[in-house]
Amino acid sequence: MYRNLFDSHAHYNDQRFDEDRHALLGSLPGQGIIGVINPATDVESSRQCIALVRQYPFIYSAVGVHPHEAGQAPPDYIARLQTLAQSPKVCAIGEIGLDYHYDFSPREVQRRVFEQQLQLAAQLNLPVIIHDREAHSDTLELLQRYRPTGVMHCFTGSAEMARQVVKLGLYVGFTGVVTFNNARKPLEAVAVVPPERLLIETDCPYMAPVPHRGQRCDSTMLPLTAQAMAAAKGMEVQALLDLTAQNAKTLFGI
């Protein structure tokens, strides 16, 4: 069994875990999981994440408003997030960013909410967890302006895009996408990311790796992602898990 697995992005407050959440989470340390970062998507889920981490010493939370929810953010959301961020084990502002694939919120609203949360992260001296889907130019422009510490999560872009992200001083997080049949681009990106900037994540309940693609994902599936990443880096799987665990601890101040 592998040890020292750190899931740098999971959504255990998602309703798909309602039936067995506590049984599953209680079992994770026995399967080598030493840490989980659980980001929020809006103010209410920020509260849920904080409540969840109080029950499990190995889980940490982020607070923030996802681009999908940007249009529904209350007028005082920044003040609320600022208060919530003072809670124990809140280690980042996230999940924040831009999503021009679904456009569930108007793009100008997404940009405003993203920028305001980058400003909040700078004020609080916290890293950010960034969502970027088909919005690379606008995302990079804001990241270049504010230069946060943080991670570009669920990375599926090219090797050149990964180099741009690393040049900005960010970490790059990879999910079970690297196990998919069409994973050439993300695997090329894994190969060029410096070891000290590499993170592994599930983004569960989404992004389950092969052979579980389409099923509900959880942190026990991390070894499948790690195997694909380790092959791309020319590393032993346990060495990659040790490396990414240390990187997560460094980034999130754990």
Short mmCIF file of N, CA, C and O in Angstrom, two decimals, residues 36-93:
data_model
loop_
_atom_site.label_atom_id
_atom_site.label_comp_id
_atom_site.label_asym_id
_atom_site.label_seq_id
_atom_site.Cartn_x
_atom_site.Cartn_y
_atom_site.Cartn_z
N VAL A 36 -5.98 16.43 3.04
CA VAL A 36 -6.95 16.78 2.00
C VAL A 36 -7.22 18.28 2.11
O VAL A 36 -7.44 18.81 3.21
N ILE A 37 -7.19 18.98 0.98
CA ILE A 37 -7.66 20.37 0.92
C ILE A 37 -9.05 20.35 0.31
O ILE A 37 -9.25 19.81 -0.78
N ASN A 38 -10.02 20.94 1.02
CA ASN A 38 -11.42 20.94 0.58
C ASN A 38 -11.86 22.37 0.28
O ASN A 38 -12.25 23.11 1.17
N PRO A 39 -11.78 22.80 -1.00
CA PRO A 39 -12.16 24.16 -1.35
C PRO A 39 -13.68 24.34 -1.42
O PRO A 39 -14.44 23.38 -1.60
N ALA A 40 -14.10 25.60 -1.32
CA ALA A 40 -15.51 25.96 -1.39
C ALA A 40 -15.85 26.46 -2.79
O ALA A 40 -14.97 26.67 -3.63
N THR A 41 -17.16 26.66 -3.01
CA THR A 41 -17.62 27.22 -4.28
C THR A 41 -18.46 28.49 -4.10
O THR A 41 -18.70 29.21 -5.05
N ASP A 42 -18.93 28.75 -2.88
CA ASP A 42 -19.68 29.97 -2.58
C ASP A 42 -19.63 30.20 -1.08
O ASP A 42 -18.96 29.46 -0.35
N VAL A 43 -20.35 31.21 -0.60
CA VAL A 43 -20.28 31.54 0.82
C VAL A 43 -20.84 30.40 1.67
O VAL A 43 -20.25 30.02 2.69
N GLU A 44 -21.96 29.83 1.27
CA GLU A 44 -22.56 28.76 2.06
C GLU A 44 -21.66 27.53 2.10
O GLU A 44 -21.48 26.91 3.15
N SER A 45 -21.10 27.14 0.96
CA SER A 45 -20.22 25.97 0.98
C SER A 45 -18.93 26.28 1.74
O SER A 45 -18.30 25.36 2.28
N SER A 46 -18.54 27.54 1.81
CA SER A 46 -17.39 27.91 2.64
C SER A 46 -17.67 27.56 4.09
O SER A 46 -16.81 27.01 4.81
N ARG A 47 -18.88 27.84 4.53
CA ARG A 47 -19.28 27.47 5.90
C ARG A 47 -19.28 25.95 6.07
O ARG A 47 -18.84 25.42 7.09
N GLN A 48 -19.80 25.24 5.07
CA GLN A 48 -19.83 23.78 5.14
C GLN A 48 -18.42 23.20 5.23
O GLN A 48 -18.17 22.26 5.99
N CYS A 49 -17.50 23.75 4.45
CA CYS A 49 -16.12 23.26 4.47
C CYS A 49 -15.49 23.46 5.85
O CYS A 49 -14.79 22.57 6.35
N ILE A 50 -15.75 24.61 6.45
CA ILE A 50 -15.20 24.89 7.77
C ILE A 50 -15.78 23.92 8.80
O ILE A 50 -15.06 23.41 9.67
N ALA A 51 -17.07 23.65 8.71
CA ALA A 51 -17.69 22.69 9.63
C ALA A 51 -17.10 21.30 9.45
O ALA A 51 -16.87 20.57 10.42
N LEU A 52 -16.82 20.92 8.21
CA LEU A 52 -16.29 19.59 7.92
C LEU A 52 -14.90 19.40 8.51
O LEU A 52 -14.61 18.36 9.11
N VAL A 53 -14.04 20.40 8.35
CA VAL A 53 -12.66 20.21 8.78
C VAL A 53 -12.53 20.15 10.30
O VAL A 53 -11.53 19.64 10.82
N ARG A 54 -13.52 20.66 11.01
CA ARG A 54 -13.48 20.57 12.46
C ARG A 54 -13.54 19.11 12.94
O ARG A 54 -13.10 18.79 14.03
N GLN A 55 -14.09 18.25 12.09
CA GLN A 55 -14.30 16.86 12.49
C GLN A 55 -13.14 15.94 12.12
O GLN A 55 -13.08 14.81 12.62
N TYR A 56 -12.24 16.40 11.25
CA TYR A 56 -11.17 15.53 10.75
C TYR A 56 -9.84 16.27 10.77
O TYR A 56 -9.67 17.25 10.04
N PRO A 57 -8.90 15.81 11.56
CA PRO A 57 -7.64 16.56 11.70
C PRO A 57 -6.82 16.64 10.42
O PRO A 57 -6.00 17.55 10.29
N PHE A 58 -7.04 15.74 9.47
CA PHE A 58 -6.22 15.73 8.25
C PHE A 58 -6.84 16.54 7.10
O PHE A 58 -6.24 16.62 6.02
N ILE A 59 -8.03 17.13 7.31
CA ILE A 59 -8.68 17.91 6.26
C ILE A 59 -8.55 19.40 6.57
O ILE A 59 -8.71 19.83 7.72
N TYR A 60 -8.26 20.18 5.53
CA TYR A 60 -8.13 21.63 5.61
C TYR A 60 -9.07 22.24 4.56
O TYR A 60 -9.42 21.58 3.58
N SER A 61 -9.44 23.49 4.76
CA SER A 61 -10.43 24.08 3.87
C SER A 61 -9.91 25.35 3.21
O SER A 61 -8.95 25.98 3.67
N ALA A 62 -10.56 25.70 2.11
CA ALA A 62 -10.41 27.00 1.47
C ALA A 62 -11.79 27.63 1.40
O ALA A 62 -12.80 26.92 1.36
N VAL A 63 -11.83 28.95 1.38
CA VAL A 63 -13.11 29.66 1.26
C VAL A 63 -13.05 30.53 0.01
O VAL A 63 -12.01 31.10 -0.31
N GLY A 64 -14.18 30.60 -0.71
CA GLY A 64 -14.18 31.40 -1.92
C GLY A 64 -15.43 31.20 -2.74
O GLY A 64 -16.29 30.38 -2.40
N VAL A 65 -15.52 31.95 -3.83
CA VAL A 65 -16.65 31.90 -4.75
C VAL A 65 -16.15 31.48 -6.13
O VAL A 65 -15.33 32.16 -6.76
N HIS A 66 -16.63 30.34 -6.58
CA HIS A 66 -16.30 29.75 -7.88
C HIS A 66 -16.90 30.62 -8.99
O HIS A 66 -17.93 31.26 -8.80
N PRO A 67 -16.26 30.64 -10.18
CA PRO A 67 -16.84 31.45 -11.28
C PRO A 67 -18.27 31.07 -11.64
O PRO A 67 -19.05 31.94 -12.04
N HIS A 68 -18.64 29.80 -11.49
CA HIS A 68 -20.03 29.42 -11.78
C HIS A 68 -21.00 30.16 -10.87
O HIS A 68 -22.15 30.42 -11.27
N GLU A 69 -20.58 30.46 -9.64
CA GLU A 69 -21.46 31.08 -8.65
C GLU A 69 -21.27 32.59 -8.54
O GLU A 69 -21.93 33.23 -7.72
N ALA A 70 -20.38 33.15 -9.35
CA ALA A 70 -20.04 34.56 -9.21
C ALA A 70 -21.27 35.47 -9.34
O ALA A 70 -21.40 36.48 -8.63
N GLY A 71 -22.17 35.11 -10.25
CA GLY A 71 -23.35 35.94 -10.48
C GLY A 71 -24.33 35.95 -9.33
O GLY A 71 -25.18 36.85 -9.24
N GLN A 72 -24.22 34.96 -8.43
CA GLN A 72 -25.13 34.87 -7.29
C GLN A 72 -24.47 35.31 -5.98
O GLN A 72 -25.08 35.20 -4.92
N ALA A 73 -23.24 35.80 -6.06
CA ALA A 73 -22.55 36.20 -4.83
C ALA A 73 -23.26 37.39 -4.19
O ALA A 73 -23.58 38.36 -4.87
N PRO A 74 -23.54 37.35 -2.87
CA PRO A 74 -24.21 38.48 -2.21
C PRO A 74 -23.32 39.72 -2.21
O PRO A 74 -22.09 39.60 -2.31
N PRO A 75 -23.90 40.89 -2.10
CA PRO A 75 -23.10 42.12 -2.16
C PRO A 75 -21.97 42.17 -1.14
O PRO A 75 -20.92 42.76 -1.41
N ASP A 76 -22.18 41.55 0.02
CA ASP A 76 -21.16 41.61 1.07
C ASP A 76 -20.31 40.34 1.13
O ASP A 76 -19.75 40.02 2.17
N TYR A 77 -20.18 39.63 0.01
CA TYR A 77 -19.51 38.32 0.06
C TYR A 77 -18.05 38.44 0.47
O TYR A 77 -17.54 37.55 1.15
N ILE A 78 -17.38 39.50 0.08
CA ILE A 78 -15.96 39.64 0.45
C ILE A 78 -15.82 39.77 1.97
O ILE A 78 -14.95 39.13 2.58
N ALA A 79 -16.68 40.56 2.58
CA ALA A 79 -16.63 40.71 4.04
C ALA A 79 -16.91 39.37 4.72
O ALA A 79 -16.27 39.02 5.72
N ARG A 80 -17.86 38.61 4.17
CA ARG A 80 -18.17 37.31 4.75
C ARG A 80 -16.99 36.34 4.61
O ARG A 80 -16.64 35.62 5.55
N LEU A 81 -16.39 36.33 3.42
CA LEU A 81 -15.23 35.46 3.22
C LEU A 81 -14.07 35.86 4.13
O LEU A 81 -13.36 35.01 4.66
N GLN A 82 -13.89 37.15 4.31
CA GLN A 82 -12.80 37.62 5.17
C GLN A 82 -12.99 37.10 6.59
O GLN A 82 -12.04 36.68 7.24
N THR A 83 -14.23 37.13 7.07
CA THR A 83 -14.52 36.62 8.40
C THR A 83 -14.31 35.10 8.45
O THR A 83 -13.68 34.58 9.37
N LEU A 84 -14.83 34.39 7.46
CA LEU A 84 -14.70 32.93 7.44
C LEU A 84 -13.23 32.50 7.34
O LEU A 84 -12.85 31.47 7.90
N ALA A 85 -12.43 33.30 6.65
CA ALA A 85 -11.02 32.94 6.47
C ALA A 85 -10.23 32.97 7.78
O ALA A 85 -9.12 32.43 7.83
N GLN A 86 -10.79 33.57 8.80
CA GLN A 86 -10.12 33.59 10.11
C GLN A 86 -10.30 32.28 10.86
O GLN A 86 -9.66 32.07 11.90
N SER A 87 -11.16 31.41 10.37
CA SER A 87 -11.43 30.15 11.06
C SER A 87 -10.20 29.25 11.03
O SER A 87 -9.41 29.27 10.07
N PRO A 88 -10.03 28.43 12.07
CA PRO A 88 -8.90 27.49 12.08
C PRO A 88 -8.93 26.56 10.86
O PRO A 88 -9.99 26.14 10.41
N LYS A 89 -7.74 26.28 10.32
CA LYS A 89 -7.55 25.33 9.22
C LYS A 89 -8.06 25.83 7.87
O LYS A 89 -8.17 25.05 6.93
N VAL A 90 -8.37 27.12 7.77
CA VAL A 90 -8.58 27.72 6.45
C VAL A 90 -7.21 28.11 5.92
O VAL A 90 -6.52 28.93 6.51
N CYS A 91 -6.81 27.51 4.80
CA CYS A 91 -5.43 27.68 4.34
C CYS A 91 -5.33 28.31 2.96
O CYS A 91 -4.22 28.42 2.41
N ALA A 92 -6.46 28.72 2.35
CA ALA A 92 -6.41 29.30 1.00
C ALA A 92 -7.73 30.00 0.69
O ALA A 92 -8.74 29.79 1.36
N ILE A 93 -7.68 30.81 -0.37
CA ILE A 93 -8.89 31.38 -0.97
C ILE A 93 -9.15 30.58 -2.24
O ILE A 93 -8.33 30.52 -3.15
#
